[in-house]
Short mmCIF file of C-alpha atoms in Angstrom, two decimals:
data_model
loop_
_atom_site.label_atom_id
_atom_site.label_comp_id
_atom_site.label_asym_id
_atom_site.label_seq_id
_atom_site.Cartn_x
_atom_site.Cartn_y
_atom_site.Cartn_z
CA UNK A 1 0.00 0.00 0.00
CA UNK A 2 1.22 3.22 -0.87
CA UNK A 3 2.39 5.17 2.10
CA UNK A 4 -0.16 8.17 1.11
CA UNK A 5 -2.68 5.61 2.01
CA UNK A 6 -1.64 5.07 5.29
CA UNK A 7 -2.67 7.28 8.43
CA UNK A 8 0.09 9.05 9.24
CA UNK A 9 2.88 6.81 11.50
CA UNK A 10 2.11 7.46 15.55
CA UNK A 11 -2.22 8.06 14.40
CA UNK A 12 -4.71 5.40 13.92
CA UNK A 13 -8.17 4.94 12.36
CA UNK A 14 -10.70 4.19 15.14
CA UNK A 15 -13.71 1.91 13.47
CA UNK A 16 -17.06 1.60 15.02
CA UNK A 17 -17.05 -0.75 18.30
CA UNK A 18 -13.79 0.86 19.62
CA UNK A 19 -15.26 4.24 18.84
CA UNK A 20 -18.02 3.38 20.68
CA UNK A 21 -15.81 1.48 23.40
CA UNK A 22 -14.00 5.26 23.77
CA UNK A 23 -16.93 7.07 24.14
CA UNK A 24 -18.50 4.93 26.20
CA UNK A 25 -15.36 5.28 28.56
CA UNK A 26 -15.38 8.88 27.92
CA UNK A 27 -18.38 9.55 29.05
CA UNK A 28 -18.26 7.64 32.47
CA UNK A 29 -15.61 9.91 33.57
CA UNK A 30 -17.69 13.11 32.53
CA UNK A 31 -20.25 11.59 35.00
CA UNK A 32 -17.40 10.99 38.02
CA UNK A 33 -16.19 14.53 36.88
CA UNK A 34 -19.70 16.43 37.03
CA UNK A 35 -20.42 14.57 39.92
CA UNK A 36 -17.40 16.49 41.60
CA UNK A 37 -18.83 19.62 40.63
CA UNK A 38 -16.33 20.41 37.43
CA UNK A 39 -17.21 22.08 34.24
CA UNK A 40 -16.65 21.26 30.81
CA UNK A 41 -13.92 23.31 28.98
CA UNK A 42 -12.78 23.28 25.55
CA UNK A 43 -10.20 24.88 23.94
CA UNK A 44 -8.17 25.03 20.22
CA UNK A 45 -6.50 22.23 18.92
CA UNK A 46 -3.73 24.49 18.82
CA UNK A 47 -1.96 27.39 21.07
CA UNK A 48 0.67 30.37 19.88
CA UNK A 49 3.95 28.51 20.51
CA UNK A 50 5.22 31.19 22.82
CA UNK A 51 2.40 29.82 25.09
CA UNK A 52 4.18 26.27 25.88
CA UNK A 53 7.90 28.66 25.98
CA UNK A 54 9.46 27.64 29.23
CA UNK A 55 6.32 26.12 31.14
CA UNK A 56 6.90 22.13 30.28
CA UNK A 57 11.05 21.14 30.57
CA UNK A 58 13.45 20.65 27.85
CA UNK A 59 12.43 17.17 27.44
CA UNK A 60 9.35 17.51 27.12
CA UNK A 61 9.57 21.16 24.98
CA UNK A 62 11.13 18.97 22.37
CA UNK A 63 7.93 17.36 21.67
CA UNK A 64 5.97 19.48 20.85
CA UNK A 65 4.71 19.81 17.69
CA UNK A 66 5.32 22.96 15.63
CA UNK A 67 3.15 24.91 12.90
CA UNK A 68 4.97 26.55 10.42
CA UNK A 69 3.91 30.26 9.78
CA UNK A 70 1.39 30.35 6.82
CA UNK A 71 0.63 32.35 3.42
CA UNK A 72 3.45 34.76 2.45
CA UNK A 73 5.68 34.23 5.72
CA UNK A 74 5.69 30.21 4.85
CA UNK A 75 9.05 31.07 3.06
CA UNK A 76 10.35 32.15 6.58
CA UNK A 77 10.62 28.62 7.74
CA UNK A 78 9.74 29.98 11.28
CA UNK A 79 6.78 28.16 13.65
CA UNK A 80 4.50 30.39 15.38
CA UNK A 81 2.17 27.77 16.46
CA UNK A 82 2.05 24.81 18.56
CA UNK A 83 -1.05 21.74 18.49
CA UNK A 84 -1.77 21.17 22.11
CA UNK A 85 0.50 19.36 24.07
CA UNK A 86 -1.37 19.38 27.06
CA UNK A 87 -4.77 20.35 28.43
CA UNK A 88 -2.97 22.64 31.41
CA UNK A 89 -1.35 24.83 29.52
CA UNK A 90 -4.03 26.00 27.65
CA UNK A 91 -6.59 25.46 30.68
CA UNK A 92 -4.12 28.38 32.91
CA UNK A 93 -4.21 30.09 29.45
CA UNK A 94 -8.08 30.24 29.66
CA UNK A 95 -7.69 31.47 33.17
CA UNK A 96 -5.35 34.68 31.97
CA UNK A 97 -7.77 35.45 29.45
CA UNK A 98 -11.34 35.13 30.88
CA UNK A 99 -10.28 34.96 34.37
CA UNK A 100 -12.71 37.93 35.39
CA UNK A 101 -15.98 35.88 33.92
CA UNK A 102 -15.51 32.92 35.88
CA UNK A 103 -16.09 31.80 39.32
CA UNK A 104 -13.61 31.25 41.84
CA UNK A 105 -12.21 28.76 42.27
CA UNK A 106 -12.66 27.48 39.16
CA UNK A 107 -13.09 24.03 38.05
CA UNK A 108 -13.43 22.25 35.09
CA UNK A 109 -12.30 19.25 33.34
CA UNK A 110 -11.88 18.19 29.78
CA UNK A 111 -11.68 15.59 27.41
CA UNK A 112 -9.98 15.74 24.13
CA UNK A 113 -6.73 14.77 21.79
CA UNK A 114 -3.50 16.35 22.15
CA UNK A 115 -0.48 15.80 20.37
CA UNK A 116 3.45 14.71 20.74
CA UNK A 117 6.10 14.41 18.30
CA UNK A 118 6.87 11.71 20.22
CA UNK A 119 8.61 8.18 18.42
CA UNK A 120 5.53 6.07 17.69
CA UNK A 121 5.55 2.65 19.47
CA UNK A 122 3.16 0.11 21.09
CA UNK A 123 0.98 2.11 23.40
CA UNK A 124 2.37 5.16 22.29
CA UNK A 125 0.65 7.45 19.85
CA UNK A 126 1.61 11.00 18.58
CA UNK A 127 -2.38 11.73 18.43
CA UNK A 128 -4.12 10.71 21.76
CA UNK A 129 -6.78 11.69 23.91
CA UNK A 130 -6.05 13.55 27.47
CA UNK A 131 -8.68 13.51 30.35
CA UNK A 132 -8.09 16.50 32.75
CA UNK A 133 -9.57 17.91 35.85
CA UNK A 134 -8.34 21.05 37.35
CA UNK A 135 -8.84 23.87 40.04
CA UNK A 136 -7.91 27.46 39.86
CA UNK A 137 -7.81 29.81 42.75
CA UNK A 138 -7.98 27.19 45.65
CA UNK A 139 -4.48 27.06 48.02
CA UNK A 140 -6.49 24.68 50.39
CA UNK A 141 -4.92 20.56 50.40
CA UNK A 142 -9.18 19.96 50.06
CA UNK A 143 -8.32 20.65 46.35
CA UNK A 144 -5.52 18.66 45.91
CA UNK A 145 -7.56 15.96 47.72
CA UNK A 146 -10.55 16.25 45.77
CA UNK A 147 -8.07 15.75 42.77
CA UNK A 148 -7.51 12.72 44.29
CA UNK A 149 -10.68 11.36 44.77
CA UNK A 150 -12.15 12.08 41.29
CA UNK A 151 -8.93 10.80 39.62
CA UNK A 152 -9.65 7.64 41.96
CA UNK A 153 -13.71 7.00 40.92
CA UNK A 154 -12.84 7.16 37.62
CA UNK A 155 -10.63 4.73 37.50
CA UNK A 156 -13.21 2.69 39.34
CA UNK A 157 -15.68 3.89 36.90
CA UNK A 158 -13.00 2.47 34.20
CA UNK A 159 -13.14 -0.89 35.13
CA UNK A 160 -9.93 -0.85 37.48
CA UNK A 161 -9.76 -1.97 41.09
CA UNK A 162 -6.27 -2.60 41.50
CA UNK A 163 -4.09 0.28 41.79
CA UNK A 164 -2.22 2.89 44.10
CA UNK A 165 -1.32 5.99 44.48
CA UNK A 166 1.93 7.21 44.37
CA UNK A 167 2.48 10.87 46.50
CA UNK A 168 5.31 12.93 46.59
CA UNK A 169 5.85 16.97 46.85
CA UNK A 170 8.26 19.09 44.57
CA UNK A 171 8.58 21.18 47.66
CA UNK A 172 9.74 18.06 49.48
CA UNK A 173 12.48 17.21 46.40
CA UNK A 174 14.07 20.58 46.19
CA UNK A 175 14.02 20.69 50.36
CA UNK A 176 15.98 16.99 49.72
CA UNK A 177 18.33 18.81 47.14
CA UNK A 178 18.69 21.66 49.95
CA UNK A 179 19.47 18.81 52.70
CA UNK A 180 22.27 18.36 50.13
CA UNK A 181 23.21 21.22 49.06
CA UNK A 182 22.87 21.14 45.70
CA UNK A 183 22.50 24.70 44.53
CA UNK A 184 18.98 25.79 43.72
CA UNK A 185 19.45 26.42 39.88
CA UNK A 186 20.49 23.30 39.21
CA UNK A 187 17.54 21.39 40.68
CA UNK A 188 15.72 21.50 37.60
CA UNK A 189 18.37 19.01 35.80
CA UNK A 190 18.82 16.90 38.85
CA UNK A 191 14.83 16.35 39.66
CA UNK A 192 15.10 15.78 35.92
CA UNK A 193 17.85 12.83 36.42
CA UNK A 194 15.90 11.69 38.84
CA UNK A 195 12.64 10.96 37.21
CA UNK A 196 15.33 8.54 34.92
CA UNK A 197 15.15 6.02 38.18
CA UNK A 198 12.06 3.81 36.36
CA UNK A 199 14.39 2.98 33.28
CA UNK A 200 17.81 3.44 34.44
CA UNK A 201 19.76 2.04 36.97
CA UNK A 202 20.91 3.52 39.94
CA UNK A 203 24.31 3.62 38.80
CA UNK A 204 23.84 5.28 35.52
CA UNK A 205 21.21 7.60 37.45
CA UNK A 206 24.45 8.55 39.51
CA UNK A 207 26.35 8.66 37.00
CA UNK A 208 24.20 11.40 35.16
CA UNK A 209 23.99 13.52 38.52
CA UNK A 210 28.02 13.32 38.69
CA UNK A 211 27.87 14.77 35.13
CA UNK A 212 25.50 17.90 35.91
CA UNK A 213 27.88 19.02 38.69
CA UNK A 214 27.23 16.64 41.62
CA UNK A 215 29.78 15.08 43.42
CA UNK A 216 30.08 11.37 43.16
CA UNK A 217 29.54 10.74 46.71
CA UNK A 218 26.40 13.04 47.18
CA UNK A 219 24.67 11.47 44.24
CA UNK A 220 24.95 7.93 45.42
CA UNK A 221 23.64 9.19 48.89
CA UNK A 222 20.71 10.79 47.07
CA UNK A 223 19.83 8.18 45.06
CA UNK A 224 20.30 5.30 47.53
CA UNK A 225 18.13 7.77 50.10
CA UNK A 226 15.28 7.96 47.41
CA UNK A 227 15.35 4.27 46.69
CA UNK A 228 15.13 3.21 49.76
CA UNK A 229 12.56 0.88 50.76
CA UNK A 230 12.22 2.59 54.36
CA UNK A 231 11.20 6.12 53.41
CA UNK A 232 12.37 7.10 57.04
CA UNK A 233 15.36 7.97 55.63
CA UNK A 234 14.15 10.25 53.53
CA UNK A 235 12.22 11.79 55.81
CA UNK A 236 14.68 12.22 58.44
CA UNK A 237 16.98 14.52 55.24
CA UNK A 238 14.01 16.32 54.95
CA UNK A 239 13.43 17.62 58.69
CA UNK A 240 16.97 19.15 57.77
CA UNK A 241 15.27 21.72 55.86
CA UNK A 242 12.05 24.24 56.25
CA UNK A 243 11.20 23.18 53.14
CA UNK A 244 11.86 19.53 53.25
CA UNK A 245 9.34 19.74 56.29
CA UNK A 246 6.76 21.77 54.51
CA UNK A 247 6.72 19.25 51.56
CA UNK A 248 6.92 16.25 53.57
CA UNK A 249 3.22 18.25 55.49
CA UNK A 250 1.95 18.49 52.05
CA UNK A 251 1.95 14.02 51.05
CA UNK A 252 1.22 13.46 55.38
CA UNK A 253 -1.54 15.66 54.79
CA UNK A 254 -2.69 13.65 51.67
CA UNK A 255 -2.17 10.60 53.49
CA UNK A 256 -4.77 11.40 56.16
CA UNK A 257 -7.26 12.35 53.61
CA UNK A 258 -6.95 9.54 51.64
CA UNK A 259 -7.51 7.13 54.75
CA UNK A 260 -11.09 6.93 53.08
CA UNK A 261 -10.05 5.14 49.92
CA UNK A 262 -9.39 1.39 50.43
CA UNK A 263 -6.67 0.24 52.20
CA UNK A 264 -2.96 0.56 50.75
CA UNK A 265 -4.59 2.72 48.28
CA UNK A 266 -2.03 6.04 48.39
CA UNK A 267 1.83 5.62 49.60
CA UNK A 268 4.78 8.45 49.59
CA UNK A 269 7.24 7.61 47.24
CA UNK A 270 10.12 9.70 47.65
CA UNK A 271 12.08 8.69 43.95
CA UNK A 272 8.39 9.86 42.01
CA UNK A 273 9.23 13.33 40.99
CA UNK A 274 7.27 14.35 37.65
CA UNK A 275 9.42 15.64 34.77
CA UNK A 276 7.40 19.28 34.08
CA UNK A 277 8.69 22.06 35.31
CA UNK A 278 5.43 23.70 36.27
CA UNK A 279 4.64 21.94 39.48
CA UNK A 280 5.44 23.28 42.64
CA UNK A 281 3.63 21.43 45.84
CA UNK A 282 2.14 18.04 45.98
CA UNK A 283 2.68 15.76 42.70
CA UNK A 284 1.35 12.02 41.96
CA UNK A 285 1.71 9.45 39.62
CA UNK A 286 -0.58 5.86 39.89
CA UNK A 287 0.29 2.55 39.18
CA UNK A 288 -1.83 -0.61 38.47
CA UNK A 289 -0.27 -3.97 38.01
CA UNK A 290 -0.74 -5.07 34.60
CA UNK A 291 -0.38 -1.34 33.39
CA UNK A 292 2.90 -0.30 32.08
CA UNK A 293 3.99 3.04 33.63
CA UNK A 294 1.19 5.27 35.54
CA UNK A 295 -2.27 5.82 34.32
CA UNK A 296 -3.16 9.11 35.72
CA UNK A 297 -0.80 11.79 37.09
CA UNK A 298 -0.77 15.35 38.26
CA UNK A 299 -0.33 17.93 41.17
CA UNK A 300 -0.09 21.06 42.07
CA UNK A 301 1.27 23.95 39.75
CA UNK A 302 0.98 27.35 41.73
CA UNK A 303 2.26 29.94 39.52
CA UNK A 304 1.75 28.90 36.29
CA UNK A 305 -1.16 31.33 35.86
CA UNK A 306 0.99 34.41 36.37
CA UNK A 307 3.74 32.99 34.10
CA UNK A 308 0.81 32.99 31.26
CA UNK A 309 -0.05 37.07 32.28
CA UNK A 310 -2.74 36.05 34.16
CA UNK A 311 -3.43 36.91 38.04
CA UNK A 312 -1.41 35.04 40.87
CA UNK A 313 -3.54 32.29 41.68
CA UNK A 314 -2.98 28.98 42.84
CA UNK A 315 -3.80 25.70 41.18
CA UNK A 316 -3.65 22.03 41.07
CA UNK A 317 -5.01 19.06 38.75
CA UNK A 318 -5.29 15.19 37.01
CA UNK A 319 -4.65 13.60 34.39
CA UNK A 320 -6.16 10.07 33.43
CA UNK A 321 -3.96 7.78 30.71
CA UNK A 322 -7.20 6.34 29.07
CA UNK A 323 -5.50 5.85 26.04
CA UNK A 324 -3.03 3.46 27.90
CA UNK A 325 -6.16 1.93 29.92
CA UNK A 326 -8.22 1.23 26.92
CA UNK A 327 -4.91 0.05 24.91
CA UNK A 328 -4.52 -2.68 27.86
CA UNK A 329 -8.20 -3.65 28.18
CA UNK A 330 -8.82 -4.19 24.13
CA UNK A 331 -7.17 -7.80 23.89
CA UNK A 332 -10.01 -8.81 26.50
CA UNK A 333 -13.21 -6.63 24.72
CA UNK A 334 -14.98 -9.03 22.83
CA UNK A 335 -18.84 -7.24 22.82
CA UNK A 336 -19.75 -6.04 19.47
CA UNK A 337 -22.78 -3.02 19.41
CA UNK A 338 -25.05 -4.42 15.89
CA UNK A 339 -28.54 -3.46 14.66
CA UNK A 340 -31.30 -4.29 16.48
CA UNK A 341 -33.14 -4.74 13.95
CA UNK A 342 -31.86 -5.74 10.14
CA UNK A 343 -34.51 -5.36 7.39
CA UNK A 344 -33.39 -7.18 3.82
CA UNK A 345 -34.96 -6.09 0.40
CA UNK A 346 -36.93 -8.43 -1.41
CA UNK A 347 -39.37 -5.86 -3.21
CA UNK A 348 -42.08 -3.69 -1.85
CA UNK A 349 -39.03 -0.77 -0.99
CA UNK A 350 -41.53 1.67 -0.01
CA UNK A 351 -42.83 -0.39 2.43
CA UNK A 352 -39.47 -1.30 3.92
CA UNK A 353 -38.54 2.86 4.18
CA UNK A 354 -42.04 3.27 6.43
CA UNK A 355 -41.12 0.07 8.38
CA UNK A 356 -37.56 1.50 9.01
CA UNK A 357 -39.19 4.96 9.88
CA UNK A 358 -41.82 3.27 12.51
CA UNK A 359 -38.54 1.06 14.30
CA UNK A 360 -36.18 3.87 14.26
CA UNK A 361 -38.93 6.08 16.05
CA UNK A 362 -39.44 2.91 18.43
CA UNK A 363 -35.34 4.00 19.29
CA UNK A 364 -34.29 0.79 17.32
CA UNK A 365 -30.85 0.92 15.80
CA UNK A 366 -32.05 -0.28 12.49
CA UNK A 367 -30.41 -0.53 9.06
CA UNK A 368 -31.80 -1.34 5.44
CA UNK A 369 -29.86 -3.62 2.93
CA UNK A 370 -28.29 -1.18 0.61
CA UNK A 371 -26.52 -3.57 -1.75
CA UNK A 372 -27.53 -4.26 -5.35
CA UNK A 373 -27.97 -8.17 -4.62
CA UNK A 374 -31.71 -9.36 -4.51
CA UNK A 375 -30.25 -12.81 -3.36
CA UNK A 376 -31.62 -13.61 -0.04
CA UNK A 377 -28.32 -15.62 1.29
CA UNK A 378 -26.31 -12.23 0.41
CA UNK A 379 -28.60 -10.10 2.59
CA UNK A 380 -28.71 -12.44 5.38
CA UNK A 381 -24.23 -12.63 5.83
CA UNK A 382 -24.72 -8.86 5.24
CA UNK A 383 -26.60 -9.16 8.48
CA UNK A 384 -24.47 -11.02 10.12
CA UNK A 385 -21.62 -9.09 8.98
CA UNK A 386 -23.82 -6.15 10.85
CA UNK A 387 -24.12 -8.34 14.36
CA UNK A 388 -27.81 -7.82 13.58
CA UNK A 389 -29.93 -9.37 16.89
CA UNK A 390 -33.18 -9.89 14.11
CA UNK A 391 -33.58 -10.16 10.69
CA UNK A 392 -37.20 -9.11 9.11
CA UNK A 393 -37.61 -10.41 5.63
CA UNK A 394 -40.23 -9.25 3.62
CA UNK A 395 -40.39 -11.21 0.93
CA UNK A 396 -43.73 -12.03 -1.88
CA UNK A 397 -45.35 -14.45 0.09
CA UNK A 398 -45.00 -12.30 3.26
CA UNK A 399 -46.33 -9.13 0.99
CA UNK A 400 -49.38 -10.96 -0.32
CA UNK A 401 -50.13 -11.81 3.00
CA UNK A 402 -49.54 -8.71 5.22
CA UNK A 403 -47.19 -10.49 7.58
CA UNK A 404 -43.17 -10.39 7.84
CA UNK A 405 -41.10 -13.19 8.93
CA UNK A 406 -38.49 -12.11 12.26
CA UNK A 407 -35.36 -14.45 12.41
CA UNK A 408 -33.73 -14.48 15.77
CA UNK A 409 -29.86 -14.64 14.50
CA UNK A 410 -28.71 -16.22 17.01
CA UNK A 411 -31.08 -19.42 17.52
CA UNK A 412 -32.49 -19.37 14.09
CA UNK A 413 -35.72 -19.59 15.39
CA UNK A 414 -38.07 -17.45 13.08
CA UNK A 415 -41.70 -16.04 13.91
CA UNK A 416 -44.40 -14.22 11.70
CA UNK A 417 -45.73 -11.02 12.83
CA UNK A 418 -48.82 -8.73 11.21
CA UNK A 419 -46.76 -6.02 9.23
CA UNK A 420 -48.71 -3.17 11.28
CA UNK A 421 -47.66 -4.60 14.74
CA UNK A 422 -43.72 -5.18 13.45
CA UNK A 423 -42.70 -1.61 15.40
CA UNK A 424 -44.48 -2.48 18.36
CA UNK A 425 -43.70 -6.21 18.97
CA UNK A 426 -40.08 -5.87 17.71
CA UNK A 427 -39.43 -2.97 20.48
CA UNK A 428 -41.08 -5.74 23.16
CA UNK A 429 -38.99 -8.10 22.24
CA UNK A 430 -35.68 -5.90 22.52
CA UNK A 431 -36.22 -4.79 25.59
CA UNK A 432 -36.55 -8.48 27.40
CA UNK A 433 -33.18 -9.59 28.47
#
């Protein structure tokens, strides 16, 4: 196949069950979300590019993808706009810009694609859907809590009942790097090397650390102390420092709160950092065995309003991976959504169009055999092709005598029905179990 054929590598074409699958998904965690009291927010598939400048980390700044300037600057070679690489971004974006029209705090959540120029690979698209909760303008830890819980019923509401929480602070990492003097502008590189610890080594972690400055003997201490499988350690570096203790308040805080979610549900992890450079108090990741890497994520991002020229106002959010959730639960997803009701054409086409008319205002998901074949065995795999539950054929002996014949396709078994009560008994007959 030619490659202009192809969707372009790191997108996919989405057919009919798993669009319906993602929807379906989709809209269970609007309900969690509404139920929590946040509003739906939508915003451009792309930003200006000097909107993502300096608010995600190099890493992640190299992803993004750029738009080249259009009509007679095109020539220039030079991007002035970005597709979304986030829904945060442009959600803080939204609060600088219409941040007098809406109520404080603010909350709202959205659902929607964003994109990475990312390398494709299994699991990993360039193209994939985001679902984000945030609050604007609340300092209180009942926010980053409530974060919490939503981010937690959905993934209930998802199908998943096996997962944790994992809790950690920036406040707490760069009161760590303080414990250790490392000097303040370099924390950005070393919380950086850090976040390296789920797929490097310790060694080569280290290693990394030693090349950004830090001694050899300080960046085995701080990676041994973050590894550590007794987190007292940590915590006893972090009482070193004011703001070791005030980030170390932020997850014991958390904790507490989330004493209401099953047991073993939230943990402090001290080695979870979060690669953007945005956040600035409590941060999580979760992790579900079975699940590659976390399926939700998020924290708290003070700040990041201001940087975007809007007002100084706090902030904190979510994220849910449902691209990686439904990627994981697909092999097992079997159900197919058919017709309910699958008329073939055997003459009398007029009659068929009212019949459709009558089931489809019944709120019947009925189609009509649009193919050019008269052949009755054609019709009927076209119905099965269709995962049609019945079959109504309407064929000259059932015209001359005002009937149709229903075939159940799954037991064969096949019934005649009056043409006039076809609507009305075919709806009964859905509708039983």
């Amino acid at each position: 196949m030619a490659k202009a054929a192809e969707a372009p590598s790191g997108t996919r074409d989405l057919f009919a069950d798993e669009v319906r699958r993602r929807k379906a998904a989709f809209d269970r965690l609007a309900q969690v979300f509404e139920h929590y009291g946040f509003d739906p927010l939508e915003t451009p598939a792309f930003e200006r590019l000097e909107t993502f400048a300096g608010k995600l980390g190099d890493e992640a700044a190299a992803l993004i993808f750029k738009i080249l300037k259009r009509g007679v600057h095109e020539a220039s070679g030079e991007a002035d706009l970005a597709l979304r690489y986030d829904h945060t971004v442009p959600f803080v974006r939204v609060i600088g810009t219409h941040g007098g029209k809406l109520p404080t705090p603010y909350k709202r959540y959205t659902i929607g694609p964003v994109w990475r120029a990312d390398r494709p690979a299994r699991g990993r698209f360039r193209e994939f859907v985001q679902c984000d909760i945030d609050t604007a303008g609340a300092s209180s830890i009942l926010a980053d809590a409530e974060i919490l819980f939503a981010i937690n019923e959905g993934l209930e509401a998802l199908g998943i009942e096996d997962f944790q929480f994992q809790l950690n602070s920036r406040q707490a990492l760069y009161g760590l790097l303080e414990a250790y003097e490392i000097p303040a502008d370099h924390g950005g590189r070393v919380l950086g090397t850090l976040d390296k610890l789920d797929k490097a080594s310790p060694d080569a972690v280290a290693a990394e650390l030693a090349d950004r400055g830090v001694s050899s003997a300080i960046a085995e201490s701080l990676v041994a102390d973050v590894l550590a499988a007794d987190t007292d350690r940590v915590r006893a570096r972090l009482d070193t420092t004011e703001q070791g203790k005030a980030g170390i308040a932020q997850v014991d805080d958390l904790l507490r709160m989330a004493d209401d979610l099953p047991a073993g549900r939230a943990r402090f992890n001290p080695r979870m950092v979060r690669g953007l450079d945005y956040y600035t108090g409590a941060i999580f990741e979760v992790e579900a065995p079975g699940y590659p890497g976390s399926i939700a994520s998020g924290g708290r991002y003070d700040g990041l309003v201001a940087q975007l020229g809007g007002p100084d106002m706090p902030a904190c959010g979510g994220s849910i991976g449902v691209e990686r959730i439904l990627a994981i639960q697909e092999s097992g997803h079997q159900q197919h959504r058919g017709l309910d009701v699958a008329l073939t054409v055997l003459g009398a086409q007029d009659e068929i169009m009212r019949l459709a008319s009558q089931l489809r205002r019944r709120g019947l998901r009925t189609g009509i055999y649009l193919g050019s074949s008269g052949k009755l065995a054609k019709q009927l795999k076209w119905a099965n092709e269709q995962h049609a539950r019945w079959v109504v054929l309407y064929g000259p002996q059932e015209q001359s005598e005002g009937e149709v014949t229903v075939r159940d396709m799954e037991s064969g078994e096949q019934i005649r029905i009056a043409i006039g009560e076809v609507a009305e008994q075919m709806s009964r007959r859905i509708e039983q179990p």
